[in-house]
Amino acid sequence: MQIIHHGAVNGVTGSCHQLEVNNYSHNHNNDISSYLIDCGLFQGAETAGQSSAEQLQISFDINNIKALIVTHCHIDHVGRIPYLLAAGFDQPIYATTATAALLPLVIEDALKVGVTRDKKLIQACINRLNKLLVAVDYGQWITLPINLPTATKTASETETTPLTYTKAKLKFKPAGHILGSAYVEIDLTGPKSSHRVVFSGDLGASYAPLLASPKSPYKADTLVIESTYGDKNHQGRKDRSKQLKNIIEKAVKDNGVVLIPAFSIGRTQELLYEFEQIIYRNKHNPMWQNIDIIVDSPMAANFTQKYSQFKKLWDNEAKRKLAQGRHPLDFNQLITIDSHQDHLAVINYLDSVNKPAIIIAASGMCTGGRISNYLARFLSKPTTDILFVGYQARGTTGRDIQTYGPQGGYVYIDDIKIDIKASIHTISGYSAHADQHNLINFVKRMHHKPKHIRIVHGDDEAKQALASAYQALLPMAEIEIGKA
Ligand SMILES: [Zn+2]
């Protein structure tokens, strides 16, 4: 068995891992079975030096791939699926029930934004995707297709490959990262041995709004784990909610806009959830009762609907609010912008009035999307506040604003130089990713701890720090940093 990485090793984007089973060098090639875990898009600095064709290419052999397993539908985990299909992939795509409901929307949007406006072409791709998609409930074992050893093998060859696996199965467990997100347990068994591999996908932080935090697996022999915040711990929950409230209260005093770049799936809904809570608690504060909170994204509105549809996946606190008759993802001050025309009109309107507003728009790392038009217009105004609530990958406009903004630097948006006069804020407590403490606990709480840990999906410092922490926890285990 070996694990090959086609992304998310030199950073956090382009997640795509291949689990290769029965891959002995003398094996007949058709004995090998592979499973692909995610097939994501590269973003930011991780695309440097590559042409867009290279970033999207499926540069590996897909012949022995028996299935694609999707951990969750963020674009950096699923964005290359259309290219996988174009390369001829026709095997099942396993995802949790909620992810399977969201995935076609995500892929459709990705195609519209980045590839083609041709409706027929998009529909053809979505139809193929739907045909291959297999929705699986959390906690349910599913048998994976596997190539059985070929009969042509000689006795001596069979003897030297005692670890041949003849069965493979898969189970999704809640990852608490976004709606439908999962970590994946893959069980390999053969006549003489068995092996459990766990792929973490993206793990949620504990006390994230709306979704319950992930519980550790019972066991893992090999663990492939993300390390986005492998070297950091988040602020506590009380702090972040207070911080959000304080930053906004200060920011709106000068009647400027507050721009919050956010992923349409996950982060936007978490923010709505928090705002509903703040508005609920501040019934007598006219500012909170009157402020416009604008979600400028048809995608985000679609996903908010899906979040509402899958209420059974919400955590207990959110369910309690529902039981009290509250609508945790909705409130009177919420305005949703759909058409592009309305989007441009809102920007002009906000620019012309002396009135504060909070705007939530994608992309989450300011690498395009409607937030770019807001930034182009408002970044150079001292009354503007930019609030980052999510991880900004190296080389993204978001990371540049975060880095150079506080010193009054500049950024390029659509090739136009924009001076940053806005105030820049970052609240790390809203991260959708587990912090170092969570990542260590994920392993610590397993009954049967891994003998082998492969660290992926992080910047170098984060991976190193997490590797040291795991080595201290499990001195006998082999801790490795994933390489392409
Ligand atoms: Zn994610």
Coordinates of C-alpha atoms in Angstrom, one line a residue, residues 270-443:
E270 CA -21.4 30.6 10.3
L271 CA -21.3 34.4 10.1
L272 CA -25.1 34.6 9.6
Y273 CA -25.5 32.4 12.6
E274 CA -23.3 34.7 14.7
F275 CA -25.0 37.8 13.5
E276 CA -28.4 36.4 14.4
Q277 CA -27.1 35.8 17.9
I278 CA -25.7 39.3 18.3
I279 CA -28.9 40.9 16.9
Y280 CA -31.0 38.7 19.2
R281 CA -28.9 39.7 22.3
N282 CA -28.9 43.4 21.3
K283 CA -32.6 44.0 21.0
H284 CA -32.4 47.5 22.4
N285 CA -29.4 48.6 20.3
P286 CA -30.7 50.6 17.3
M287 CA -27.5 50.1 15.4
W288 CA -27.8 46.3 15.5
Q289 CA -31.5 46.5 14.8
N290 CA -31.0 48.7 11.7
I291 CA -27.7 47.7 10.1
D292 CA -28.0 46.2 6.6
I293 CA -26.2 42.9 6.4
I294 CA -25.7 42.1 2.8
V295 CA -24.9 38.7 1.4
D296 CA -23.8 39.4 -2.1
S297 CA -23.7 36.0 -3.6
P298 CA -26.4 33.9 -5.2
M299 CA -24.2 30.8 -4.4
A300 CA -24.1 31.6 -0.7
A301 CA -27.9 32.1 -0.7
N302 CA -28.3 28.6 -2.4
F303 CA -26.0 27.1 0.2
T304 CA -27.8 28.8 3.1
Q305 CA -30.9 27.0 1.8
K306 CA -29.1 23.7 1.8
Y307 CA -27.9 24.3 5.3
S308 CA -31.5 24.8 6.3
Q309 CA -32.6 21.7 4.5
F310 CA -30.0 19.6 6.4
K311 CA -31.0 20.8 9.9
K312 CA -30.5 17.3 11.3
L313 CA -26.8 17.8 10.8
W314 CA -26.7 21.0 13.0
D315 CA -25.2 20.9 16.5
N316 CA -27.4 20.9 19.6
E317 CA -27.1 24.6 20.3
A318 CA -28.4 25.4 16.8
K319 CA -31.3 22.9 17.2
R320 CA -32.2 24.4 20.5
K321 CA -32.6 27.9 18.9
L322 CA -34.8 26.3 16.2
A323 CA -36.9 24.8 19.0
Q324 CA -37.3 28.3 20.5
G325 CA -38.8 29.5 17.2
R326 CA -35.6 31.4 16.1
H327 CA -34.2 31.3 12.6
P328 CA -30.5 31.0 13.2
L329 CA -29.6 31.7 9.5
D330 CA -32.1 34.4 8.9
F331 CA -33.1 37.9 10.3
N332 CA -34.8 41.0 9.2
Q333 CA -31.6 43.0 8.5
L334 CA -30.4 40.3 6.0
I335 CA -30.4 41.3 2.3
T336 CA -29.4 38.8 -0.4
I337 CA -28.2 40.0 -3.7
D338 CA -28.7 37.8 -6.7
S339 CA -28.1 39.3 -10.1
H340 CA -24.9 40.8 -11.3
Q341 CA -26.8 44.0 -12.1
D342 CA -28.0 44.3 -8.6
H343 CA -24.5 43.6 -7.3
L344 CA -23.1 46.6 -9.3
A345 CA -26.1 48.7 -8.2
V346 CA -25.4 48.0 -4.5
I347 CA -21.8 49.0 -4.9
N348 CA -22.8 52.3 -6.5
Y349 CA -25.5 52.9 -3.9
L350 CA -23.2 52.2 -0.9
D351 CA -20.6 54.5 -2.4
S352 CA -23.1 57.3 -2.7
V353 CA -24.8 57.2 0.7
N354 CA -23.3 58.0 4.1
K355 CA -24.6 54.9 5.7
P356 CA -22.9 51.8 7.1
A357 CA -23.4 48.3 5.9
I358 CA -21.8 44.9 6.4
I359 CA -21.1 43.0 3.2
I360 CA -20.3 39.3 3.1
A361 CA -19.1 38.1 -0.3
A362 CA -16.9 35.5 -1.9
S363 CA -14.2 34.6 -2.7
G364 CA -13.0 33.9 0.8
M365 CA -9.3 34.7 -0.1
C366 CA -10.2 37.7 -2.4
T367 CA -8.9 35.8 -5.4
G368 CA -11.9 36.9 -7.6
G369 CA -15.6 36.8 -7.1
R370 CA -17.8 39.8 -6.1
I371 CA -15.7 40.8 -3.2
S372 CA -13.1 42.0 -5.7
N373 CA -15.4 44.7 -7.0
Y374 CA -16.1 45.9 -3.4
L375 CA -12.3 45.9 -2.7
A376 CA -11.6 47.8 -5.9
R377 CA -14.1 50.5 -4.9
F378 CA -13.7 50.7 -1.1
L379 CA -10.2 49.6 -0.2
S380 CA -8.8 53.1 -0.7
K381 CA -11.4 54.7 1.6
P382 CA -10.3 55.3 5.2
T383 CA -13.9 54.7 6.4
T384 CA -13.8 51.1 5.1
D385 CA -13.0 48.2 7.3
I386 CA -11.9 44.8 6.0
L387 CA -12.6 41.9 8.3
F388 CA -10.8 38.6 7.7
V389 CA -12.4 35.6 9.4
G390 CA -10.7 32.8 7.4
Y391 CA -7.4 31.5 6.4
Q392 CA -5.6 33.5 3.7
A393 CA -3.3 31.3 1.6
R394 CA 0.1 32.6 0.5
G395 CA 0.0 34.7 -2.7
T396 CA -3.7 35.5 -2.5
T397 CA -5.0 39.1 -2.6
G398 CA -6.4 38.4 0.9
R399 CA -3.0 37.5 2.3
D400 CA -1.5 40.6 0.6
I401 CA -4.1 42.9 2.1
Q402 CA -3.6 41.3 5.5
T403 CA 0.2 41.6 5.3
Y404 CA 0.6 45.1 3.6
G405 CA -2.7 46.8 4.5
P406 CA -1.8 47.7 8.1
Q407 CA 1.2 49.6 6.9
G408 CA -0.7 51.5 4.3
G409 CA 0.5 49.4 1.4
Y410 CA -1.2 48.6 -1.9
V411 CA -2.5 45.7 -3.9
Y412 CA -3.4 45.0 -7.5
I413 CA -7.0 44.1 -8.2
D414 CA -7.7 43.3 -11.9
D415 CA -4.3 44.8 -12.7
I416 CA -5.2 48.2 -11.1
K417 CA -3.0 49.4 -8.2
I418 CA -5.2 50.2 -5.2
D419 CA -3.8 52.0 -2.1
I420 CA -5.0 50.4 1.1
K421 CA -6.5 53.1 3.4
A422 CA -9.1 50.8 5.0
S423 CA -8.6 49.4 8.4
I424 CA -7.7 45.7 8.4
H425 CA -8.9 43.3 11.0
T426 CA -8.4 39.5 11.5
I427 CA -10.4 37.3 13.8
S428 CA -8.8 33.9 13.9
G429 CA -11.4 32.3 16.2
Y430 CA -13.8 31.7 13.3
S431 CA -11.5 29.4 11.5
A432 CA -13.3 26.5 9.9
H433 CA -10.1 24.5 10.6
A434 CA -8.9 22.6 13.7
D435 CA -6.1 24.3 15.5
Q436 CA -2.9 22.6 16.8
H437 CA -4.6 21.6 20.0
N438 CA -7.6 20.1 18.1
L439 CA -5.2 18.2 15.7
I440 CA -3.3 16.7 18.6
N441 CA -6.5 15.7 20.4
F442 CA -7.7 14.0 17.2
V443 CA -4.9 11.6 17.5

